[in-house]
PDB file of C-alpha atoms in Angstrom:
ATOM      1  CA  MET E   1       0.000   0.000   0.000  1.00  0.00           C
ATOM      2  CA  LEU E   2       2.799   2.368   0.909  1.00  0.00           C
ATOM      3  CA  GLU E   3       4.433   1.688  -2.450  1.00  0.00           C
ATOM      4  CA  GLU E   4       1.249   2.738  -4.293  1.00  0.00           C
ATOM      5  CA  LEU E   5       0.932   5.901  -2.201  1.00  0.00           C
ATOM      6  CA  LEU E   6       4.552   6.833  -2.893  1.00  0.00           C
ATOM      7  CA  THR E   7       4.106   6.151  -6.607  1.00  0.00           C
ATOM      8  CA  LEU E   8       1.113   8.477  -6.654  1.00  0.00           C
ATOM      9  CA  ARG E   9       3.125  11.170  -4.911  1.00  0.00           C
ATOM     10  CA  ASN E  10       6.021  10.725  -7.367  1.00  0.00           C
ATOM     11  CA  ASP E  11       3.541  11.089 -10.237  1.00  0.00           C
ATOM     12  CA  GLY E  12       2.559  14.507  -8.870  1.00  0.00           C
ATOM     13  CA  ALA E  13      -0.751  13.547  -7.260  1.00  0.00           C
ATOM     14  CA  ASN E  14      -1.596  14.032  -3.618  1.00  0.00           C
ATOM     15  CA  PRO E  15      -2.313  10.488  -2.362  1.00  0.00           C
ATOM     16  CA  PHE E  16      -4.388  11.820   0.526  1.00  0.00           C
ATOM     17  CA  SER E  17      -6.824  13.719  -1.695  1.00  0.00           C
ATOM     18  CA  ALA E  18      -7.111  10.895  -4.231  1.00  0.00           C
ATOM     19  CA  THR E  19     -10.191   8.722  -4.594  1.00  0.00           C
ATOM     20  CA  TRP E  20      -9.653   5.007  -5.205  1.00  0.00           C
ATOM     21  CA  TYR E  21     -12.230   3.066  -7.235  1.00  0.00           C
ATOM     22  CA  LEU E  22     -12.145  -0.729  -7.070  1.00  0.00           C
ATOM     23  CA  TYR E  23     -12.674  -2.460 -10.402  1.00  0.00           C
ATOM     24  CA  ASP E  24     -11.224  -5.934  -9.912  1.00  0.00           C
ATOM     25  CA  SER E  25     -10.381  -8.362  -7.130  1.00  0.00           C
ATOM     26  CA  GLU E  26      -8.949 -11.848  -7.100  1.00  0.00           C
ATOM     27  CA  PHE E  27      -9.005 -14.279  -4.231  1.00  0.00           C
ATOM     28  CA  SER E  28      -6.435 -17.043  -4.338  1.00  0.00           C
ATOM     29  CA  THR E  29      -7.193 -20.442  -2.851  1.00  0.00           C
ATOM     30  CA  ASP E  30      -3.816 -22.083  -3.406  1.00  0.00           C
ATOM     31  CA  GLN E  31      -1.702 -19.173  -2.094  1.00  0.00           C
ATOM     32  CA  PRO E  32      -3.139 -17.246   0.824  1.00  0.00           C
ATOM     33  CA  HIS E  33      -3.419 -13.727  -0.593  1.00  0.00           C
ATOM     34  CA  ASP E  34      -6.006 -11.465  -2.178  1.00  0.00           C
ATOM     35  CA  LEU E  35      -5.409  -8.889  -4.890  1.00  0.00           C
ATOM     36  CA  TYR E  36      -7.421  -5.666  -5.177  1.00  0.00           C
ATOM     37  CA  THR E  37      -7.097  -3.502  -8.297  1.00  0.00           C
ATOM     38  CA  PHE E  38      -8.152   0.150  -8.443  1.00  0.00           C
ATOM     39  CA  PHE E  39      -8.091   3.177 -10.658  1.00  0.00           C
ATOM     40  CA  VAL E  40      -7.248   6.411  -8.914  1.00  0.00           C
ATOM     41  CA  VAL E  41      -8.791   9.852  -9.436  1.00  0.00           C
ATOM     42  CA  CYS E  42      -7.140  13.038  -8.211  1.00  0.00           C
ATOM     43  CA  HIS E  43      -7.818  16.667  -9.136  1.00  0.00           C
ATOM     44  CA  ASP E  44     -10.629  15.757 -11.566  1.00  0.00           C
ATOM     45  CA  LYS E  45      -8.622  13.309 -13.675  1.00  0.00           C
ATOM     46  CA  ILE E  46      -7.705   9.650 -13.643  1.00  0.00           C
ATOM     47  CA  VAL E  47      -4.085   9.622 -12.500  1.00  0.00           C
ATOM     48  CA  ARG E  48      -3.602   5.833 -12.344  1.00  0.00           C
ATOM     49  CA  GLU E  49      -5.447   3.230 -14.394  1.00  0.00           C
ATOM     50  CA  HIS E  50      -4.028   0.305 -12.488  1.00  0.00           C
ATOM     51  CA  ALA E  51      -3.066   0.329  -8.826  1.00  0.00           C
ATOM     52  CA  SER E  52      -2.916  -3.056  -7.114  1.00  0.00           C
ATOM     53  CA  VAL E  53      -2.744  -3.914  -3.443  1.00  0.00           C
ATOM     54  CA  ARG E  54      -2.051  -7.436  -2.193  1.00  0.00           C
ATOM     55  CA  ASP E  55      -3.484  -8.646   1.076  1.00  0.00           C
ATOM     56  CA  TYR E  56      -1.408 -11.380   2.711  1.00  0.00           C
ATOM     57  CA  PRO E  57      -2.366 -12.867   6.062  1.00  0.00           C
ATOM     58  CA  GLY E  58      -0.777 -10.837   8.821  1.00  0.00           C
ATOM     59  CA  ASN E  59       0.493  -7.971   6.632  1.00  0.00           C
ATOM     60  CA  GLY E  60      -1.789  -5.415   8.305  1.00  0.00           C
ATOM     61  CA  PHE E  61      -3.747  -4.415   5.193  1.00  0.00           C
ATOM     62  CA  ASP E  62      -7.428  -3.804   5.912  1.00  0.00           C
ATOM     63  CA  PRO E  63      -9.586  -3.997   2.743  1.00  0.00           C
ATOM     64  CA  SER E  64     -12.529  -2.436   4.602  1.00  0.00           C
ATOM     65  CA  PHE E  65     -10.619   0.847   4.236  1.00  0.00           C
ATOM     66  CA  PHE E  66     -11.739   0.772   0.589  1.00  0.00           C
ATOM     67  CA  GLU E  67     -15.383  -0.104   1.177  1.00  0.00           C
ATOM     68  CA  ALA E  68     -17.935   1.722  -0.937  1.00  0.00           C
ATOM     69  CA  GLU E  69     -19.224   4.985   0.397  1.00  0.00           C
ATOM     70  CA  ASP E  70     -22.366   4.770   2.515  1.00  0.00           C
ATOM     71  CA  TYR E  71     -24.715   7.283   0.892  1.00  0.00           C
ATOM     72  CA  SER E  72     -27.204   7.108   3.778  1.00  0.00           C
ATOM     73  CA  PHE E  73     -24.614   8.996   5.826  1.00  0.00           C
ATOM     74  CA  PHE E  74     -25.414  12.261   4.025  1.00  0.00           C
ATOM     75  CA  ASN E  75     -27.943  14.575   5.652  1.00  0.00           C
ATOM     76  CA  ARG E  76     -29.633  15.578   2.424  1.00  0.00           C
ATOM     77  CA  SER E  77     -30.772  13.065  -0.153  1.00  0.00           C
ATOM     78  CA  SER E  78     -29.706  15.457  -2.932  1.00  0.00           C
ATOM     79  CA  GLU E  79     -26.110  15.286  -1.687  1.00  0.00           C
ATOM     80  CA  ALA E  80     -26.226  11.491  -1.741  1.00  0.00           C
ATOM     81  CA  THR E  81     -27.562  11.450  -5.308  1.00  0.00           C
ATOM     82  CA  TRP E  82     -24.812  13.845  -6.432  1.00  0.00           C
ATOM     83  CA  ARG E  83     -22.170  11.598  -4.834  1.00  0.00           C
ATOM     84  CA  ARG E  84     -23.693   8.534  -6.513  1.00  0.00           C
ATOM     85  CA  ALA E  85     -23.712  10.359  -9.852  1.00  0.00           C
ATOM     86  CA  LEU E  86     -20.061  11.339  -9.407  1.00  0.00           C
ATOM     87  CA  THR E  87     -19.117   7.725  -8.702  1.00  0.00           C
ATOM     88  CA  GLN E  88     -21.006   6.572 -11.778  1.00  0.00           C
ATOM     89  CA  PHE E  89     -19.359   9.318 -13.847  1.00  0.00           C
ATOM     90  CA  TRP E  90     -15.840   8.165 -12.924  1.00  0.00           C
ATOM     91  CA  TYR E  91     -16.583   4.479 -13.554  1.00  0.00           C
ATOM     92  CA  ARG E  92     -18.068   5.278 -16.975  1.00  0.00           C
ATOM     93  CA  LYS E  93     -15.114   7.512 -17.812  1.00  0.00           C
ATOM     94  CA  PHE E  94     -12.701   4.775 -16.739  1.00  0.00           C
ATOM     95  CA  TYR E  95     -14.454   2.034 -18.740  1.00  0.00           C
ATOM     96  CA  THR E  96     -14.860   4.118 -21.901  1.00  0.00           C
ATOM     97  CA  GLU E  97     -11.735   6.321 -22.035  1.00  0.00           C
ATOM     98  CA  THR E  98      -8.872   4.252 -20.639  1.00  0.00           C
ATOM     99  CA  GLN E  99      -7.174   1.221 -22.104  1.00  0.00           C
ATOM    100  CA  MET E 100      -7.300  -0.703 -18.836  1.00  0.00           C
ATOM    101  CA  GLY E 101     -11.021   0.049 -18.469  1.00  0.00           C
ATOM    102  CA  GLN E 102     -11.790  -1.102 -21.991  1.00  0.00           C
ATOM    103  CA  LEU E 103      -9.822  -4.302 -21.382  1.00  0.00           C
ATOM    104  CA  ALA E 104     -11.813  -4.838 -18.174  1.00  0.00           C
ATOM    105  CA  VAL E 105     -15.067  -4.568 -20.150  1.00  0.00           C
ATOM    106  CA  LEU E 106     -13.804  -7.038 -22.746  1.00  0.00           C
ATOM    107  CA  ARG E 107     -12.672  -9.396 -19.998  1.00  0.00           C
ATOM    108  CA  ASP E 108     -16.000  -9.262 -18.151  1.00  0.00           C
ATOM    109  CA  PRO E 109     -19.002  -8.310 -20.341  1.00  0.00           C
ATOM    110  CA  LYS E 110     -21.235  -8.021 -17.232  1.00  0.00           C
ATOM    111  CA  VAL E 111     -19.475  -4.708 -16.548  1.00  0.00           C
ATOM    112  CA  SER E 112     -21.005  -3.331 -19.730  1.00  0.00           C
ATOM    113  CA  SER E 113     -24.564  -3.973 -18.588  1.00  0.00           C
ATOM    114  CA  ARG E 114     -23.899  -2.803 -15.024  1.00  0.00           C
ATOM    115  CA  TRP E 115     -22.816   0.659 -16.154  1.00  0.00           C
ATOM    116  CA  GLY E 116     -25.429   1.019 -18.906  1.00  0.00           C
ATOM    117  CA  PHE E 117     -23.217   0.685 -21.958  1.00  0.00           C
ATOM    118  CA  HIS E 118     -25.691  -1.619 -23.692  1.00  0.00           C
ATOM    119  CA  THR E 119     -28.214   1.202 -24.004  1.00  0.00           C
ATOM    120  CA  THR E 120     -25.604   3.358 -25.727  1.00  0.00           C
ATOM    121  CA  VAL E 121     -24.715   0.551 -28.130  1.00  0.00           C
ATOM    122  CA  ARG E 122     -28.396  -0.036 -28.940  1.00  0.00           C
ATOM    123  CA  LEU E 123     -28.872   3.683 -29.634  1.00  0.00           C
ATOM    124  CA  LEU E 124     -25.845   3.745 -31.945  1.00  0.00           C
ATOM    125  CA  ARG E 125     -27.145   0.695 -33.828  1.00  0.00           C
ATOM    126  CA  LYS E 126     -30.535   2.389 -34.312  1.00  0.00           C
ATOM    127  CA  ILE E 127     -28.833   5.519 -35.618  1.00  0.00           C
ATOM    128  CA  TYR E 128     -26.756   3.383 -37.976  1.00  0.00           C
ATOM    129  CA  VAL E 129     -29.877   1.660 -39.378  1.00  0.00           C
ATOM    130  CA  LEU E 130     -31.688   4.987 -39.751  1.00  0.00           C
ATOM    131  CA  LEU E 131     -28.744   6.432 -41.666  1.00  0.00           C
ATOM    132  CA  TRP E 132     -28.866   3.513 -44.108  1.00  0.00           C
ATOM    133  CA  ILE E 133     -32.618   4.003 -44.572  1.00  0.00           C
ATOM    134  CA  LEU E 134     -32.041   7.729 -45.141  1.00  0.00           C
ATOM    135  CA  LEU E 135     -29.332   6.953 -47.704  1.00  0.00           C
ATOM    136  CA  ALA E 136     -31.687   4.548 -49.522  1.00  0.00           C
ATOM    137  CA  LEU E 137     -34.484   7.145 -49.598  1.00  0.00           C
ATOM    138  CA  ILE E 138     -32.147   9.858 -50.906  1.00  0.00           C
ATOM    139  CA  SER E 139     -30.923   7.442 -53.585  1.00  0.00           C
ATOM    140  CA  LEU E 140     -34.516   6.739 -54.661  1.00  0.00           C
ATOM    141  CA  VAL E 141     -35.290  10.475 -54.846  1.00  0.00           C
ATOM    142  CA  VAL E 142     -32.155  11.142 -56.942  1.00  0.00           C
ATOM    143  CA  ILE E 143     -32.999   8.276 -59.322  1.00  0.00           C
ATOM    144  CA  ARG E 144     -36.561   9.552 -59.658  1.00  0.00           C
ATOM    145  CA  LEU E 145     -35.362  13.113 -60.398  1.00  0.00           C
ATOM    146  CA  LEU E 146     -32.868  11.917 -63.035  1.00  0.00           C
ATOM    147  CA  ARG E 147     -35.559  10.117 -65.078  1.00  0.00           C
TER     148      ARG E 147
END
C-alpha cells in the first residue's frame, strides 16, 4: 500500500486527496493472498489506471478501508444522489476512455450492462440503421429526379 501511495506522490498527485475506485479483485485459494485492483482519481482526472494492493495474512492491510461509500450517511438526499452520480461518472469515464477500463469490459461483459453501456450501443445501432434508410431514400429520390 505504501508503495502505491509513494508512486502516486512521485507522479505529482496528492495520495491523501485521491479517490480510489475498485474495479477488480482476485481471491487465491492455493496461495493465501487477495489482490485488489483500483483506478485512482485526483484533481478531476484519472491519474492511475491500475493500482494493485495485495493482502497477505498478517500484513496489516485492511480492505474495509476501501469499502464503498455509505450514501445514507449524508444529511440531504440530494447530496447522496450527487455523490452517486459522481461515482457513476468516474466508472463510466474509466471504462470508456482508458485502455485498462476497456480491457476490463472485454474481460467481463457483465461490466457493460452494469454501467449502462448496452443502451448506448443499442442507440448507436438504431442511428446506424436509420442512416442507411435515409441513404436509400435519398438514392430513390435522386434516381426519380434523373428520369
